[in-house]
XYZ file of C-alpha atoms in Angstrom:
135
model
C -67.981 -7.777 38.181
C -69.796 -6.450 35.183
C -69.859 -8.599 32.044
C -70.601 -5.801 29.943
C -67.582 -3.662 31.060
C -64.734 -2.862 28.491
C -61.732 -4.872 28.966
C -59.188 -3.233 31.198
C -55.715 -3.301 29.356
C -52.576 -1.593 30.496
C -51.605 0.612 27.429
C -47.890 0.528 28.593
C -47.494 -3.227 27.794
C -48.334 -2.388 24.031
C -45.292 -0.073 23.633
C -42.900 -2.897 22.424
C -45.130 -3.726 19.606
C -44.176 -0.309 18.002
C -40.560 -1.476 17.634
C -41.517 -4.726 15.754
C -41.094 -3.260 12.180
C -37.813 -2.024 13.005
C -36.884 -5.483 14.477
C -37.759 -7.046 11.221
C -35.413 -4.494 9.578
C -32.673 -5.499 11.761
C -33.287 -9.149 11.056
C -33.274 -8.641 7.210
C -29.857 -6.693 7.525
C -28.513 -9.408 9.667
C -29.520 -11.922 6.656
C -27.652 -9.661 4.301
C -24.580 -9.764 6.513
C -24.772 -13.358 6.586
C -24.980 -13.643 2.935
C -21.998 -11.294 2.618
C -20.123 -13.279 5.096
C -20.723 -16.529 3.267
C -19.460 -15.087 0.085
C -16.062 -14.337 1.666
C -15.894 -17.478 3.699
C -13.448 -19.330 1.601
C -11.094 -16.445 1.853
C -11.564 -16.362 5.633
C -10.721 -19.991 5.793
C -7.516 -19.674 3.595
C -6.122 -16.566 5.764
C -6.706 -18.599 8.933
C -5.354 -21.785 7.435
C -2.111 -20.092 6.080
C -1.558 -18.191 9.345
C -1.993 -14.659 7.666
C -4.509 -14.120 10.640
C -4.789 -15.776 13.991
C -7.196 -18.594 14.692
C -8.660 -16.465 17.555
C -9.499 -13.678 15.119
C -11.518 -16.187 12.914
C -13.291 -17.885 15.905
C -14.142 -14.502 17.498
C -15.732 -13.198 14.375
C -17.710 -16.304 13.916
C -18.919 -16.393 17.517
C -19.670 -12.526 17.091
C -21.678 -13.104 13.792
C -23.625 -15.974 15.566
C -24.475 -13.621 18.651
C -25.652 -10.984 16.068
C -28.106 -13.517 14.426
C -29.206 -14.744 17.787
C -29.809 -11.141 18.808
C -31.658 -10.261 15.776
C -33.952 -13.293 16.001
C -34.615 -12.657 19.518
C -35.291 -8.880 18.903
C -37.667 -9.784 16.049
C -39.508 -12.045 18.441
C -39.808 -9.657 21.117
C -39.087 -5.839 20.555
C -37.335 -5.537 24.041
C -35.100 -8.422 23.792
C -31.542 -8.940 22.603
C -29.566 -6.015 24.150
C -26.919 -8.103 25.632
C -26.490 -10.292 22.579
C -26.209 -7.178 20.464
C -23.513 -5.832 22.885
C -21.541 -8.981 22.979
C -21.692 -9.233 19.226
C -20.349 -5.603 18.958
C -17.422 -6.397 21.123
C -16.381 -9.514 19.359
C -16.956 -8.188 15.822
C -14.911 -4.949 16.707
C -12.192 -7.265 17.943
C -12.431 -9.460 14.672
C -12.347 -6.488 12.601
C -9.294 -5.244 14.301
C -7.695 -8.579 13.456
C -8.953 -8.735 9.614
C -7.719 -5.155 8.938
C -10.420 -2.576 7.972
C -8.427 -1.720 4.729
C -9.307 -5.077 3.125
C -12.462 -5.799 1.479
C -13.097 -9.002 3.152
C -13.452 -7.076 6.517
C -16.545 -5.110 5.406
C -19.048 -7.866 6.289
C -17.653 -7.514 9.916
C -18.156 -3.772 9.806
C -21.476 -4.062 8.444
C -22.152 -6.494 11.257
C -20.938 -3.745 13.776
C -23.338 -1.341 12.411
C -26.145 -3.692 12.671
C -25.297 -4.553 16.191
C -25.289 -0.885 17.316
C -28.564 -0.350 15.589
C -30.048 -3.466 17.189
C -28.753 -2.483 20.537
C -30.205 1.102 20.076
C -33.606 -0.006 19.302
C -33.859 -2.717 21.967
C -32.215 -0.818 24.791
C -35.654 0.160 26.421
C -37.180 -2.058 29.108
C -40.403 -3.958 28.381
C -43.427 -2.030 29.189
C -42.020 1.316 29.019
C -43.702 3.925 26.759
C -41.517 5.235 23.874
C -40.514 8.855 24.321
C -42.581 11.610 22.734
C -45.851 9.872 23.015
């Protein structure tokens, strides 16, 4: 073993670091979605309380948003994590959007959450250690 030899690092393990700036963009957009969701929270509560929409729609939307935030944080921590969380969030938010009704303004945070979940899934779909295409 030569103590003066250069370090032997596998270049393929460096590939997920290229996705970190995008991961922080996804995290930032998730925070914006959270702020929009909090702005409409009294309206959501009133719609569920009066029976204008079902309790399951509200619960599905809440769980879908929680999964979106967990996926965004996990994706920001490691550029190849969070795929399944984004997919689960996408499904739950799509079902919630169907229940809230796309024609109303209070459903826009859910539509924005769906877009973030799709983008998060798209950028985190590669396995850890794989080199990005085109390099």
